[in-house]
Tab-separated table of C-alpha atoms in Angstrom:
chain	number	residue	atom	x	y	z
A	574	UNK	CA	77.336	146.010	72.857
A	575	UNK	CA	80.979	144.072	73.875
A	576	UNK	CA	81.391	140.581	73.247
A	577	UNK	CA	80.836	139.979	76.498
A	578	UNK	CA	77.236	140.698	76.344
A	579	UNK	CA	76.174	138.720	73.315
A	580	UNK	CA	74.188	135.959	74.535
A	581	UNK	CA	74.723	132.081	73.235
A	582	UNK	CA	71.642	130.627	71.636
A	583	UNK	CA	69.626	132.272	74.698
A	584	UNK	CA	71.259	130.087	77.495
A	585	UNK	CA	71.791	133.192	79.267
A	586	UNK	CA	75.329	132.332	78.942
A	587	UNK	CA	78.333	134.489	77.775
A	588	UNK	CA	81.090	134.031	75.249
A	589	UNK	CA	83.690	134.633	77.715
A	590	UNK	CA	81.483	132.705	80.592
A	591	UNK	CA	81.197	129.626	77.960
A	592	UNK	CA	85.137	129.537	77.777
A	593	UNK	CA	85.987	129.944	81.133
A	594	UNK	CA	83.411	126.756	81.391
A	595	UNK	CA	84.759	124.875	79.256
A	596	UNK	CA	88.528	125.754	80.172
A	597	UNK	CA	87.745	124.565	83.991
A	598	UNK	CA	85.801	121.776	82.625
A	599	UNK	CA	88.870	120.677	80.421
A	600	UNK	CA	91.562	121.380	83.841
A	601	UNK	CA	89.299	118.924	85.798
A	602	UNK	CA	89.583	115.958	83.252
A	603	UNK	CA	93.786	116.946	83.021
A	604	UNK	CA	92.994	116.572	87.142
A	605	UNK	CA	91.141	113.072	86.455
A	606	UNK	CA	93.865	111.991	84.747
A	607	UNK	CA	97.085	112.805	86.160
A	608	UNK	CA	95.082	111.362	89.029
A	609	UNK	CA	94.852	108.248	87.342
A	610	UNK	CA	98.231	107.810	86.625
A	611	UNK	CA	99.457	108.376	89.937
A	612	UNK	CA	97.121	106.676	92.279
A	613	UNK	CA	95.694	103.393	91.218
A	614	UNK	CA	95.734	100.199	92.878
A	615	UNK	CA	93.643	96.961	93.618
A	616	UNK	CA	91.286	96.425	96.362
A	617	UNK	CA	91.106	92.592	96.375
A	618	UNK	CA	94.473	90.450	95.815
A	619	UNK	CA	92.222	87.968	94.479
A	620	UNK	CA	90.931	90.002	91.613
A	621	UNK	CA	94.177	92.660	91.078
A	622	UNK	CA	92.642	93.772	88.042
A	623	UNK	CA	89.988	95.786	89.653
A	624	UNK	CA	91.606	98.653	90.862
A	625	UNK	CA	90.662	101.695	93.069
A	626	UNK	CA	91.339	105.080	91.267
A	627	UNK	CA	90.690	108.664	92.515
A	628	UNK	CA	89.211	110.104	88.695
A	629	UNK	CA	86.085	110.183	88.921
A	630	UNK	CA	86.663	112.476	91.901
A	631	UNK	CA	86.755	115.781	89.570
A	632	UNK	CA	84.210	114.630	87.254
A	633	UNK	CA	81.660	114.391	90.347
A	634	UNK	CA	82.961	118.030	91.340
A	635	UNK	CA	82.073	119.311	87.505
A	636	UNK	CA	78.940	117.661	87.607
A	637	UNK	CA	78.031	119.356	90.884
A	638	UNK	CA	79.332	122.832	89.646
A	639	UNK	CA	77.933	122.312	86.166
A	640	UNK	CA	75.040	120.092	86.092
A	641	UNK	CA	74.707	116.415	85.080
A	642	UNK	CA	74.571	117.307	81.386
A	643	UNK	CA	78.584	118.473	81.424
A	644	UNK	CA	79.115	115.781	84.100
A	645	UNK	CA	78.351	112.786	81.566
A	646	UNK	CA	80.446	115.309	79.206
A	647	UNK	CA	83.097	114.930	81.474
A	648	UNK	CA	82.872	111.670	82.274
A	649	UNK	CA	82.937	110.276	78.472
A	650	UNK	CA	86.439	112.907	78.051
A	651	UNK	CA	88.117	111.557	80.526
A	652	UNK	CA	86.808	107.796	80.094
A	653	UNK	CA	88.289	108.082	76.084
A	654	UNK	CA	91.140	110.243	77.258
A	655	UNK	CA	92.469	107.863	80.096
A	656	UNK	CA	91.330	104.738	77.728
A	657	UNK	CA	94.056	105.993	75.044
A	658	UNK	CA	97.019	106.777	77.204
A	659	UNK	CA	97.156	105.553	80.645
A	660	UNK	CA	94.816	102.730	80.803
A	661	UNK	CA	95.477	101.854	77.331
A	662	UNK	CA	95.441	98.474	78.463
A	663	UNK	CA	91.822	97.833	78.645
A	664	UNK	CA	90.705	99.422	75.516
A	665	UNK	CA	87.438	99.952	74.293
A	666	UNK	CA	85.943	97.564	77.237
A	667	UNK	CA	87.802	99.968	79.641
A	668	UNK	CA	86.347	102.951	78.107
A	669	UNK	CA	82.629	101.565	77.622
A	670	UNK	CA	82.851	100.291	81.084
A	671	UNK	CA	84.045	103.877	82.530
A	672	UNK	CA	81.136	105.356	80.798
A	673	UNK	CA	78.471	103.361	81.949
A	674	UNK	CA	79.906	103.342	85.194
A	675	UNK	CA	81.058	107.070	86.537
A	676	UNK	CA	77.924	108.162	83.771
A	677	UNK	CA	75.356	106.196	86.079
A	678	UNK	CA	76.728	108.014	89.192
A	679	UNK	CA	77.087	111.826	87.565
A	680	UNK	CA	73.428	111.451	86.336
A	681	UNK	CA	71.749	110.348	89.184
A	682	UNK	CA	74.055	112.350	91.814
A	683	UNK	CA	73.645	115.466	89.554
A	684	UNK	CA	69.950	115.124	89.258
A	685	UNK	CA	69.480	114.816	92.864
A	686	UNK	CA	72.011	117.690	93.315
A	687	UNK	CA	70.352	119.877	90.518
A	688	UNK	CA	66.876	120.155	92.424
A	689	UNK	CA	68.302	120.429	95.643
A	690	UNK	CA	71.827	122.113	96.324
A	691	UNK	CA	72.270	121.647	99.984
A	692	UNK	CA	74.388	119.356	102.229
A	693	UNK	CA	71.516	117.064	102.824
A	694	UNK	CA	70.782	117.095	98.635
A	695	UNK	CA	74.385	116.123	98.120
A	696	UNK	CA	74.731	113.304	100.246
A	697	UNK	CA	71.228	111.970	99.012
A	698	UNK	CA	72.849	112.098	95.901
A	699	UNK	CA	75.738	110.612	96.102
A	700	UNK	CA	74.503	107.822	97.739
A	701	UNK	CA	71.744	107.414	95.179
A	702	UNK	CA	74.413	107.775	92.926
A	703	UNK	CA	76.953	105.274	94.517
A	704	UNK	CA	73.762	102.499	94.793
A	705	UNK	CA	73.120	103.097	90.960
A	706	UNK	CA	76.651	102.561	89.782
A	707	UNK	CA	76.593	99.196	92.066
A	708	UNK	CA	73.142	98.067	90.530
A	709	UNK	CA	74.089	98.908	86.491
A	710	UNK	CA	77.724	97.249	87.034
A	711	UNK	CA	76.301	94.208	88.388
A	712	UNK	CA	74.551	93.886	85.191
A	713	UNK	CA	77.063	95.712	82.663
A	714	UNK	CA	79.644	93.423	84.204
A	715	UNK	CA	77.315	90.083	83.227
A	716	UNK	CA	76.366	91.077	79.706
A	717	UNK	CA	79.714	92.929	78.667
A	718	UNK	CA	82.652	91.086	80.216
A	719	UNK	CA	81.782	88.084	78.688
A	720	UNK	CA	81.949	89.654	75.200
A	721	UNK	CA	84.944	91.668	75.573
A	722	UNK	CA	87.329	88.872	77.655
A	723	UNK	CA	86.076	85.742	76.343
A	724	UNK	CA	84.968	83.925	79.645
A	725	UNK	CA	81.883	82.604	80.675
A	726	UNK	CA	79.297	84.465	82.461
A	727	UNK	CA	79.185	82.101	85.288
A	728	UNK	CA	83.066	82.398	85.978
A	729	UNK	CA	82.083	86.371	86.248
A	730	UNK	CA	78.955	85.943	88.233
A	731	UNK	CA	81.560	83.826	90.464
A	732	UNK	CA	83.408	86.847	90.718
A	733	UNK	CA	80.536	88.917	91.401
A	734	UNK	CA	80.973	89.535	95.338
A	735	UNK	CA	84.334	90.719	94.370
A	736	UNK	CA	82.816	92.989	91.647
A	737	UNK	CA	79.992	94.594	93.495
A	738	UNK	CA	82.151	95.086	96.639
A	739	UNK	CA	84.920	96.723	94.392
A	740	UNK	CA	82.105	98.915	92.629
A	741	UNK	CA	80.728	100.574	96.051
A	742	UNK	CA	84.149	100.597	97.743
A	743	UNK	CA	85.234	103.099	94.680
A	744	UNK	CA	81.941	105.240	94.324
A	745	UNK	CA	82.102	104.936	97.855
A	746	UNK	CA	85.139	106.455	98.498
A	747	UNK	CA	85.179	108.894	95.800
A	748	UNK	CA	81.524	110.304	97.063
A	749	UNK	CA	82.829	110.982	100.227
A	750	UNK	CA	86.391	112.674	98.760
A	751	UNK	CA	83.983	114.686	96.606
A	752	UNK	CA	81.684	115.295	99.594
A	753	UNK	CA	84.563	116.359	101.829
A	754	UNK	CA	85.958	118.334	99.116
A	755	UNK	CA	83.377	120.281	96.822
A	756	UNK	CA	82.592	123.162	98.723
A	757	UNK	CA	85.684	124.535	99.456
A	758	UNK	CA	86.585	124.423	95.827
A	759	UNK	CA	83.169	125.208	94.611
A	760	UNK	CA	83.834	129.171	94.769
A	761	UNK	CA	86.325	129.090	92.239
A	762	UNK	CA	84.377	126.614	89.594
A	763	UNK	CA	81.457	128.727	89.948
A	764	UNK	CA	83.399	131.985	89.727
């Protein structure tokens, strides 16, 4: 028996299958970030700090490839990853934020997508996906910004147009990329 047939904990899963996982798993958070550095910018003048980013583009495309277990894998990486270097910034509220966030989306999308892997399964789930991330923002936005920046939480449910536009403006965009996108780079994730 090689290597390559001993199974892992019977997942029906290779050694050298596992790795090459986990090593195209690992090359789409480096994608999610060097996105991240490059292309990042605000939506609304009026609230600057809210800015569109492209990252969560490549965690959607794991979580499609390998199910919404790695995607929320995948999405906590790159949220503690790009929390430490180039949004270092925004710290721990960036990071929790980022989680609850892009997590929201690659758990509902991925469930959806799981049980049904067609076109039509993909766009239900991504906009299921997009809807959730508006919905759990709304509310992460009320109960955490207040602790973490030390305002109100009627100055940020003043800025709440602006918050739940920017929220399904960026899932928004970054379903469709991912939409537009997945299958003609799905044969080599799945490969």
């Amino acid at each position: 028996m090689t290597e390559k047939n001993v199974n892992n904990s019977g997942t029906g899963k290779t050694a050298g299958g596992n790795t090459l996982r986990l090593a195209k798993m690992g090359m789409l958070v480096a994608i999610s970030i060097v996105l991240v550095y490059f292309i990042h910018f605000p939506i609304f003048p009026a609230v600057a700090f809210l800015e569109y980013d492209p990252a969560d583009i490549p965690v959607l495309m794991g979580t499609f490839a390998f199910g919404p277990f790695a995607g929320v894998m995948l999405t906590v990486v790159t949220a503690v990853i790009q929390g430490v270097t180039v949004s270092a910034a925004s710290g721990a509220y960036g990071i929790i934020m980022h989680v609850i966030a892009t997590g929201t989306m690659v758990l509902v999308a991925g469930i959806i997508y799981k049980r049904n892997k067609t076109r039509k399964g993909a766009v239900i789930g991504l906009v299921c996906g997009v809807a959730a991330w508006v919905v759990v923002m709304i509310g992460a936005n009320l109960i955490i910004t207040p602790l973490f920046m030390g305002v109100p939480r009627n100055v940020v449910w003043d800025l709440m147009p602006f918050i739940a536009a920017f929220n399904g403006i960026k899932a928004g965009v970054n379903a469709v990329v991912t939409f537009l996108l997945y299958k003609r780079i799905s044969g080599f994730l799945h490969k």
